[in-house]
PDB file of C-alpha atoms in Angstrom:
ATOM      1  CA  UNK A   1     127.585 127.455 102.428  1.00  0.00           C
ATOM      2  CA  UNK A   2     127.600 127.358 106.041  1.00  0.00           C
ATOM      3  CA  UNK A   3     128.378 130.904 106.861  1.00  0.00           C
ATOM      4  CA  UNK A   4     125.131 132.557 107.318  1.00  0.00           C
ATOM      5  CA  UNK A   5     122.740 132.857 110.287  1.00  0.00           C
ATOM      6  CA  UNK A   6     119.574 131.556 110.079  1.00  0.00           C
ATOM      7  CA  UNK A   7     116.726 131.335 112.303  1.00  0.00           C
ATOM      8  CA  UNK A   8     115.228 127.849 113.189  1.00  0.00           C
ATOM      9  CA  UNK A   9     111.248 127.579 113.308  1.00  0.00           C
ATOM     10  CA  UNK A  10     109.554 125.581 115.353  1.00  0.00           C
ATOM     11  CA  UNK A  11     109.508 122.148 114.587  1.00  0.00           C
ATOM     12  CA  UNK A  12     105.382 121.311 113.377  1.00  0.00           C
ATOM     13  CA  UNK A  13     103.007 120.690 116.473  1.00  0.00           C
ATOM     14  CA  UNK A  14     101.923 116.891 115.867  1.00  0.00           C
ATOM     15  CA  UNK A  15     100.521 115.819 119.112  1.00  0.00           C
ATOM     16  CA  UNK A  16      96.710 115.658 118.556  1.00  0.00           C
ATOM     17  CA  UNK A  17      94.481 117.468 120.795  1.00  0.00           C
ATOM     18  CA  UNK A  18      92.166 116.079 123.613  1.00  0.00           C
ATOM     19  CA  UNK A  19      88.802 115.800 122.122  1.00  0.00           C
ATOM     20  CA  UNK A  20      86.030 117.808 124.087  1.00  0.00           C
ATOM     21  CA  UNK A  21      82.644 115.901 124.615  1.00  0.00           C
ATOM     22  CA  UNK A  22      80.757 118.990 122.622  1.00  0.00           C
ATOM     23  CA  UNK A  23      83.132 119.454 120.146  1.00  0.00           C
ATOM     24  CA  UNK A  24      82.311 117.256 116.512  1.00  0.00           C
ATOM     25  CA  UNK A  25      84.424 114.471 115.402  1.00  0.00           C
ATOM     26  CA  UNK A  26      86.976 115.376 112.740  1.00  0.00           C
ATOM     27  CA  UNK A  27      87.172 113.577 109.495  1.00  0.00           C
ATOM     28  CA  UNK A  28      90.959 111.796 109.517  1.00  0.00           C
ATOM     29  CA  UNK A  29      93.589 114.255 107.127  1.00  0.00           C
ATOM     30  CA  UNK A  30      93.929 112.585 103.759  1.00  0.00           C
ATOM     31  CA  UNK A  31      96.808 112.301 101.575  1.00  0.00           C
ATOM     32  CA  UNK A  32      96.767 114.362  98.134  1.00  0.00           C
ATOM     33  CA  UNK A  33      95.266 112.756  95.537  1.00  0.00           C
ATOM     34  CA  UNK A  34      98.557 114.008  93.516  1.00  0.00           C
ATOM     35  CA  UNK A  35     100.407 111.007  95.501  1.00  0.00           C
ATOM     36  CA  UNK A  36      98.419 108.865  93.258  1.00  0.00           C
ATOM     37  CA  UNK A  37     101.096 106.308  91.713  1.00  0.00           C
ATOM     38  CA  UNK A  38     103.941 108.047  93.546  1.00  0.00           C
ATOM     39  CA  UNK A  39     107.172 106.724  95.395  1.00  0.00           C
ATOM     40  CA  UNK A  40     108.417 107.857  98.431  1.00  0.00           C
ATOM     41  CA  UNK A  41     111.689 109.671  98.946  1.00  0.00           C
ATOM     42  CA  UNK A  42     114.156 107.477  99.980  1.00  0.00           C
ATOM     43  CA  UNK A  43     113.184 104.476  97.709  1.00  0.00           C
ATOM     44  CA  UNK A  44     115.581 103.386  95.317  1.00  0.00           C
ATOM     45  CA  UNK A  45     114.739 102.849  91.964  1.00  0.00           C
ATOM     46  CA  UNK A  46     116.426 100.972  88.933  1.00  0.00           C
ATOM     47  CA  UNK A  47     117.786 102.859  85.878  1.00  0.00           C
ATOM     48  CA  UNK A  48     120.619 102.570  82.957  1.00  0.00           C
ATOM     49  CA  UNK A  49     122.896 103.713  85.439  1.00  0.00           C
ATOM     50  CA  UNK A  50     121.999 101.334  88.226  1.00  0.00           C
ATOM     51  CA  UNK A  51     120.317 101.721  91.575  1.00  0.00           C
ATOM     52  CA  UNK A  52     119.554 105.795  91.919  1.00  0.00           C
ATOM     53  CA  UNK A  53     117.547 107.701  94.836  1.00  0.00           C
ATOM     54  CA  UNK A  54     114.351 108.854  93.524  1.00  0.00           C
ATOM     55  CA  UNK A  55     115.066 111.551  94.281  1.00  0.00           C
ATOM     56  CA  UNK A  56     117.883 112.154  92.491  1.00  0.00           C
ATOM     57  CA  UNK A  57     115.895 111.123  89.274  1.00  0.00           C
ATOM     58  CA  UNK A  58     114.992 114.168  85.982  1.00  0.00           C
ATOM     59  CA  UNK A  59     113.205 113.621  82.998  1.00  0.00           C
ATOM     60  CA  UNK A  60     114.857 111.334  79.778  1.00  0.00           C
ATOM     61  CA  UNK A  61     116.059 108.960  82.857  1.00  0.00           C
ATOM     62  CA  UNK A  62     116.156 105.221  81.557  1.00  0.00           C
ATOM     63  CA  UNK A  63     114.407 103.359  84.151  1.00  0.00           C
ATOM     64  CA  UNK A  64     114.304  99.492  83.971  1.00  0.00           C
ATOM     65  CA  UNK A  65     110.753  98.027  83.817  1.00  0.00           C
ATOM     66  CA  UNK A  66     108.999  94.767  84.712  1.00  0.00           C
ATOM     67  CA  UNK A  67     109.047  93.659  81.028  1.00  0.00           C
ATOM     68  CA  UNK A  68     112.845  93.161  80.828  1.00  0.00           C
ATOM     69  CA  UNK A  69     113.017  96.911  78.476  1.00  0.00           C
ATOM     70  CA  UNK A  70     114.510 100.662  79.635  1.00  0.00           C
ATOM     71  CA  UNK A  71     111.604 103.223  79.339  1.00  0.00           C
ATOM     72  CA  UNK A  72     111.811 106.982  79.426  1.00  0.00           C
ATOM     73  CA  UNK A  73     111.059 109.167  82.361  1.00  0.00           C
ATOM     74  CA  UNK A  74     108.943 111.709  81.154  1.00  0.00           C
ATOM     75  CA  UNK A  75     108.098 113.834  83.991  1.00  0.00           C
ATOM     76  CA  UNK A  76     108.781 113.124  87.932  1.00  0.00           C
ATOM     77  CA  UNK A  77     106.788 115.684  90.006  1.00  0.00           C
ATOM     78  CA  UNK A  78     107.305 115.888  93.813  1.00  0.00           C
ATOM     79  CA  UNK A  79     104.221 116.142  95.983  1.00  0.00           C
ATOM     80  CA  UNK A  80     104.815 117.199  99.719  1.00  0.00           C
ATOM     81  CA  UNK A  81     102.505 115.035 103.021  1.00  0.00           C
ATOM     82  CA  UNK A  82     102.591 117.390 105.716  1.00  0.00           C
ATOM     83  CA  UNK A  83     103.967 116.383 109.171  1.00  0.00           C
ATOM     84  CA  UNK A  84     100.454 116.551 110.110  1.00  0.00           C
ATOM     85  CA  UNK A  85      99.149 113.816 108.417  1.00  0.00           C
ATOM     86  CA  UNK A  86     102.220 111.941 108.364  1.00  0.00           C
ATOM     87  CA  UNK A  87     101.709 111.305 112.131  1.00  0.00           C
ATOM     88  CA  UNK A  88      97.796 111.078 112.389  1.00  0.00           C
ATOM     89  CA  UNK A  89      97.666 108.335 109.093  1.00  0.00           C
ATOM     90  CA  UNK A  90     101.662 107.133 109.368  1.00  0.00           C
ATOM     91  CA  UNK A  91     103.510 105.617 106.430  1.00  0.00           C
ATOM     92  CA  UNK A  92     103.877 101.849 106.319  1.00  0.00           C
ATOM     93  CA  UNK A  93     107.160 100.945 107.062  1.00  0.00           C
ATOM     94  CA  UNK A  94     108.590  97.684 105.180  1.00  0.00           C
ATOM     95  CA  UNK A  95     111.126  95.865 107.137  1.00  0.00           C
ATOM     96  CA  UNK A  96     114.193  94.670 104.836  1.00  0.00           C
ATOM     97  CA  UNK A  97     113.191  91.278 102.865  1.00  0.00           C
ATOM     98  CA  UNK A  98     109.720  91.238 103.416  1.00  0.00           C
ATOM     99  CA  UNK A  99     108.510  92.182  99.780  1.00  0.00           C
ATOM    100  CA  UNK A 100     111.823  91.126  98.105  1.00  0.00           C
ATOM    101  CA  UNK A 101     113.526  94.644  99.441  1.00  0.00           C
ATOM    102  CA  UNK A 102     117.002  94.825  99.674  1.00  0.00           C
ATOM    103  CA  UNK A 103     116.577  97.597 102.627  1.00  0.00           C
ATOM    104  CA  UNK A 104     113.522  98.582 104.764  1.00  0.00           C
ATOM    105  CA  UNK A 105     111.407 101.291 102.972  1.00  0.00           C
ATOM    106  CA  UNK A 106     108.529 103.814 103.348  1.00  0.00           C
ATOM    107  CA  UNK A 107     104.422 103.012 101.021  1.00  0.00           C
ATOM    108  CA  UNK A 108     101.964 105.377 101.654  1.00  0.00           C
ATOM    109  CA  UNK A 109      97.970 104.420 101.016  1.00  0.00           C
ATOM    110  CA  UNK A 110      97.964 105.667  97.581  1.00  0.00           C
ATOM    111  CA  UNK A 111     100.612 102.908  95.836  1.00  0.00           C
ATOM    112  CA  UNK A 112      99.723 100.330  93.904  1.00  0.00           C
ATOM    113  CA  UNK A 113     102.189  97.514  94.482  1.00  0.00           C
ATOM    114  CA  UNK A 114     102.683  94.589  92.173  1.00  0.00           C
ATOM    115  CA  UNK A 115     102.018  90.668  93.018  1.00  0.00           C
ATOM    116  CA  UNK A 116     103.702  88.412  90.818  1.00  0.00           C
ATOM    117  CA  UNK A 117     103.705  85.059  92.514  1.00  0.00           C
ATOM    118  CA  UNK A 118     101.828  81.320  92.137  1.00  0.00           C
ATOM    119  CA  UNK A 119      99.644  82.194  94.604  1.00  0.00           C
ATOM    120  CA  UNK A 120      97.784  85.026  92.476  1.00  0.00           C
ATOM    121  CA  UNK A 121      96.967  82.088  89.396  1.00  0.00           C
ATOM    122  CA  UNK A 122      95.472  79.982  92.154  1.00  0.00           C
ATOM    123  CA  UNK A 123      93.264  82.295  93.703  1.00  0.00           C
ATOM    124  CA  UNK A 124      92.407  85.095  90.441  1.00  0.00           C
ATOM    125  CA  UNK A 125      93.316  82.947  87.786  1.00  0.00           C
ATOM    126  CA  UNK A 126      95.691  85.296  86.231  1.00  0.00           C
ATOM    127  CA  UNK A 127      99.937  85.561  86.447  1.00  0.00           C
ATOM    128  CA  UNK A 128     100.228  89.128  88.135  1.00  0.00           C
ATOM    129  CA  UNK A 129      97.623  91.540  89.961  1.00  0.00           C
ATOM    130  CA  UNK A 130      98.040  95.198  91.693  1.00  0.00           C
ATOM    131  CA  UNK A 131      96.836  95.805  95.109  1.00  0.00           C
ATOM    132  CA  UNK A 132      96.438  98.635  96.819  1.00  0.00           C
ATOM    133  CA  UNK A 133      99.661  99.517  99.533  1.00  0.00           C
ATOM    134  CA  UNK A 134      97.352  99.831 102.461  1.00  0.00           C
ATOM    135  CA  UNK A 135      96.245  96.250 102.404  1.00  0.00           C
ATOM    136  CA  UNK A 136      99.846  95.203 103.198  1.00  0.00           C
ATOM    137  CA  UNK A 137      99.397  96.492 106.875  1.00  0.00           C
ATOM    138  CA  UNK A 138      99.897  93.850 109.396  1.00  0.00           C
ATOM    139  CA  UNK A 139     101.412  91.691 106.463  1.00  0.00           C
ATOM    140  CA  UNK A 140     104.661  90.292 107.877  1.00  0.00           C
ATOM    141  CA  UNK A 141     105.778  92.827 110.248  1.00  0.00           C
ATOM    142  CA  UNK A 142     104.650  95.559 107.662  1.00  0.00           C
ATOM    143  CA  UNK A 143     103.285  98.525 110.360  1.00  0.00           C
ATOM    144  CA  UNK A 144     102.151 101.625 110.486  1.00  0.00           C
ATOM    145  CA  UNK A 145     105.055 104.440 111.400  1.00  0.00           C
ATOM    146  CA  UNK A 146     103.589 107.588 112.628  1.00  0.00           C
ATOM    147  CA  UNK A 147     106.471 110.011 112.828  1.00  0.00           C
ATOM    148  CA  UNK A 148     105.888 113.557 112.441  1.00  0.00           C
ATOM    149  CA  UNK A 149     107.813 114.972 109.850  1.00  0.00           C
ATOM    150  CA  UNK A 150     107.159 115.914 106.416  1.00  0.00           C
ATOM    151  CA  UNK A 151     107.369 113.665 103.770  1.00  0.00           C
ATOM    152  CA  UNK A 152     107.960 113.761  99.865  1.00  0.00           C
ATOM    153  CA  UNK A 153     106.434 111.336  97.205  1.00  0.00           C
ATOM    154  CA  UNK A 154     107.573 111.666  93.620  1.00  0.00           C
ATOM    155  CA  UNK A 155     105.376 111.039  91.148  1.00  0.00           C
ATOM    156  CA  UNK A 156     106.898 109.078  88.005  1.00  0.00           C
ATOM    157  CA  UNK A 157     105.103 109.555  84.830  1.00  0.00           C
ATOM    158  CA  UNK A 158     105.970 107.557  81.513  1.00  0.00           C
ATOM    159  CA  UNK A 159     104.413 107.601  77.741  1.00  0.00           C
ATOM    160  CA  UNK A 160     102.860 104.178  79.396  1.00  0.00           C
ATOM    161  CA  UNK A 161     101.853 102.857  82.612  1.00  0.00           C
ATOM    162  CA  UNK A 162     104.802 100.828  83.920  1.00  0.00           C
ATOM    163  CA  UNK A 163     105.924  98.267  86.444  1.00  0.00           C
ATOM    164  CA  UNK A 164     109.068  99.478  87.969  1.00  0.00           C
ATOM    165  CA  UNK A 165     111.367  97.966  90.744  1.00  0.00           C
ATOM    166  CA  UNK A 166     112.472  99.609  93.993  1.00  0.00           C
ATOM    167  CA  UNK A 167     114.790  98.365  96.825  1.00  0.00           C
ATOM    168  CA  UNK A 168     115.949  95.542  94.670  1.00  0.00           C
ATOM    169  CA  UNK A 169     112.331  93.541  94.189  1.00  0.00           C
ATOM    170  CA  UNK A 170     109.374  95.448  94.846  1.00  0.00           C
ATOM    171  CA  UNK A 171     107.129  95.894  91.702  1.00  0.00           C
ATOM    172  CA  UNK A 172     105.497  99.965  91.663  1.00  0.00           C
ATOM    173  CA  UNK A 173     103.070 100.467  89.466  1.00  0.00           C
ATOM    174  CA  UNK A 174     103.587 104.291  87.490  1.00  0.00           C
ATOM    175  CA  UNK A 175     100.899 105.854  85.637  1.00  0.00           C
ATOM    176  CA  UNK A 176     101.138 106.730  81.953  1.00  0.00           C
ATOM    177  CA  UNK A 177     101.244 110.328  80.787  1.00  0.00           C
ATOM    178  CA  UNK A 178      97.906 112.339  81.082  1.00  0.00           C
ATOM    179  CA  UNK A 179      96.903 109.217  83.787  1.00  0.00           C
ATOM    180  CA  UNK A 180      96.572 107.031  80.539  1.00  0.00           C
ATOM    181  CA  UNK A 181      95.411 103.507  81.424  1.00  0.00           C
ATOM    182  CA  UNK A 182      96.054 100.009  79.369  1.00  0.00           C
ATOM    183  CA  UNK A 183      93.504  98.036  81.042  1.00  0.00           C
ATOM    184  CA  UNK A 184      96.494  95.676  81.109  1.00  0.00           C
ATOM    185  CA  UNK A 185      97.046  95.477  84.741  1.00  0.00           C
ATOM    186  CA  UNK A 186      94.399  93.982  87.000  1.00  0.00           C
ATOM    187  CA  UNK A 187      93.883  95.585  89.963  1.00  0.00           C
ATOM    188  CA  UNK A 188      92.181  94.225  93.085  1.00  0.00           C
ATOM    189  CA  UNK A 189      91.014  96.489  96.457  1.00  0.00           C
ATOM    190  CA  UNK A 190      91.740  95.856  99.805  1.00  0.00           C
ATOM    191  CA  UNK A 191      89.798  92.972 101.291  1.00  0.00           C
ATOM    192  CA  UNK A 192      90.599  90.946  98.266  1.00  0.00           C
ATOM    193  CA  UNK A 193      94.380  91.824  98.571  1.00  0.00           C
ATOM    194  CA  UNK A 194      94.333  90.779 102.346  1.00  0.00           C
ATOM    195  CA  UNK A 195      92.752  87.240 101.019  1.00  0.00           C
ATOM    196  CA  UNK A 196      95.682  87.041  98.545  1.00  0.00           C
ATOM    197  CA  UNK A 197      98.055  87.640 101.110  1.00  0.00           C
ATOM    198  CA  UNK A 198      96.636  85.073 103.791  1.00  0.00           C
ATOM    199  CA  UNK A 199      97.193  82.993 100.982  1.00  0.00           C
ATOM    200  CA  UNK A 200     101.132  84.211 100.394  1.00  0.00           C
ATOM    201  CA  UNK A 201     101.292  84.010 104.249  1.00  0.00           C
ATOM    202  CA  UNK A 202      99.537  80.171 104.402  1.00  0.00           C
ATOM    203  CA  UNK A 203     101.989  79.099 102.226  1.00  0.00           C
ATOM    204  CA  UNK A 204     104.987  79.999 103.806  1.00  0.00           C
ATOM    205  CA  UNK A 205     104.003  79.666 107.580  1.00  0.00           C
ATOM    206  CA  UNK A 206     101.691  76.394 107.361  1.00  0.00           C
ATOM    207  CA  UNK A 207      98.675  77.919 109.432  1.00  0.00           C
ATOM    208  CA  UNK A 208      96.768  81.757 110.089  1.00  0.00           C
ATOM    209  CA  UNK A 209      98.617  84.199 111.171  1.00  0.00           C
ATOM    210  CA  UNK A 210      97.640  86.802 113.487  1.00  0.00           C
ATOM    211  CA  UNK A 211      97.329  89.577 111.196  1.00  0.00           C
ATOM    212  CA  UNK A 212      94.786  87.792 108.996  1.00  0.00           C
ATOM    213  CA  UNK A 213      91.997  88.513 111.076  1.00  0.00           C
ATOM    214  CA  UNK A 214      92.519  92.144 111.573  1.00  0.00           C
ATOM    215  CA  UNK A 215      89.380  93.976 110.007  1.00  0.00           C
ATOM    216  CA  UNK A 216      87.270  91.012 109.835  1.00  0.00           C
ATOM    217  CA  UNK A 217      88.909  89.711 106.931  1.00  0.00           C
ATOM    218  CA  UNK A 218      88.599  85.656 107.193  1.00  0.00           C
ATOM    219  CA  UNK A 219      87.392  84.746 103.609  1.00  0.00           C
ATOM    220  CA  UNK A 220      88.280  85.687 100.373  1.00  0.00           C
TER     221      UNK A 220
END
């Protein structure tokens, strides 16, 4: 496995150049849209056979959802970030405890993440709401990690949408085959997930945290 002789490329050129005054601002590099909905490698997900990478997931997996039941893995389809944009928009990196993780891991800008907690009835009047990953930024230590490598999300696809857990307690959200929909999960964008979370954070700390007031977000 180990015997043969290969060559070793480069490693990818991250560092971003120095702007000239004449030359036109670039638009930011955005993830695929095929990230949509999926994890990234490294998170551990919950099946019939316990805690697996996600990697190390194939179709007709049992994965344990959010209702209690096993559901079928119909299709998981890895979707590669390049280094590139790994470094200029960085992955937010959750420190170990913070969402109910058992170990620090890796959300990009395209998950939907899962709040089931008192706070959500008291300020949307329902049990449970998605919000959108990149709202958690700033959110308990939650930051922005801008190494340059290449990344891998996998998407997980299921005859349903589904709740799913990784690293012990945090709630995905997984689309349903074809990108079918229930309507059954509420979903809320960004500046009204940061006012849910100042809420989260209010109730735990007893006053405003720093964080709260990044963007301009004071009110729900």
């Amino acid at each position: 496995m180990f015997s043969q002789t290969r060559t070793l490329k480069e490693p990818p050129r991250c560092k971003a150049p120095v702007p000239h005054e004449s030359a036109p601002a670039k638009a930011p590099l955005s993830l695929p849209r095929a990230t949509q909905g999926g994890l990234m490698d490294g998170t551990l997900v919950e099946t019939d056979r316990g805690w697996r990478p996600i990697e190390s997931l194939r179709p007709g997996a049992g994965i344990m959802s959010y209702d209690g039941g096993l559901c079928k893995l119909q299709e998981i389809r890895p979707v590669t970030i390049a280094a590139a944009a790994c470094a200029e928009r960085g992955m937010l990196h959750v420190p170990a405890g913070v969402l109910d993780n058992c170990s620090e891991l890796n959300l990009h800008d395209n998950q939907w993440i899962m709040i089931d907690h008192p706070a959500v009835y008291a300020y949307l009047d329902i049990s449970t709401v998605l919000i959108p990953a990149r709202a958690l930024e700033g959110f308990r230590g939650i930051a922005r990690n801008h190494e340059c490598r290449r990344r891998r999300v996998f998407v997980l696809t299921f005859a349903d949408e589904e709740i799913i857990y990784g690293n012990s307690g945090v709630l995905f959200h997984c689309p349903g085959s074809e990108g079918r929909e229930s309507g059954f999960f509420t979903r809320i964008g960004t500046t009204r997930a940061r006012a849910l979370l100042r809420l989260l954070d209010e109730e735990q700390t007893g006053g405003m945290q720093p964080w709260m007031m990044a963007g301009g977000v004071m009110a729900a």
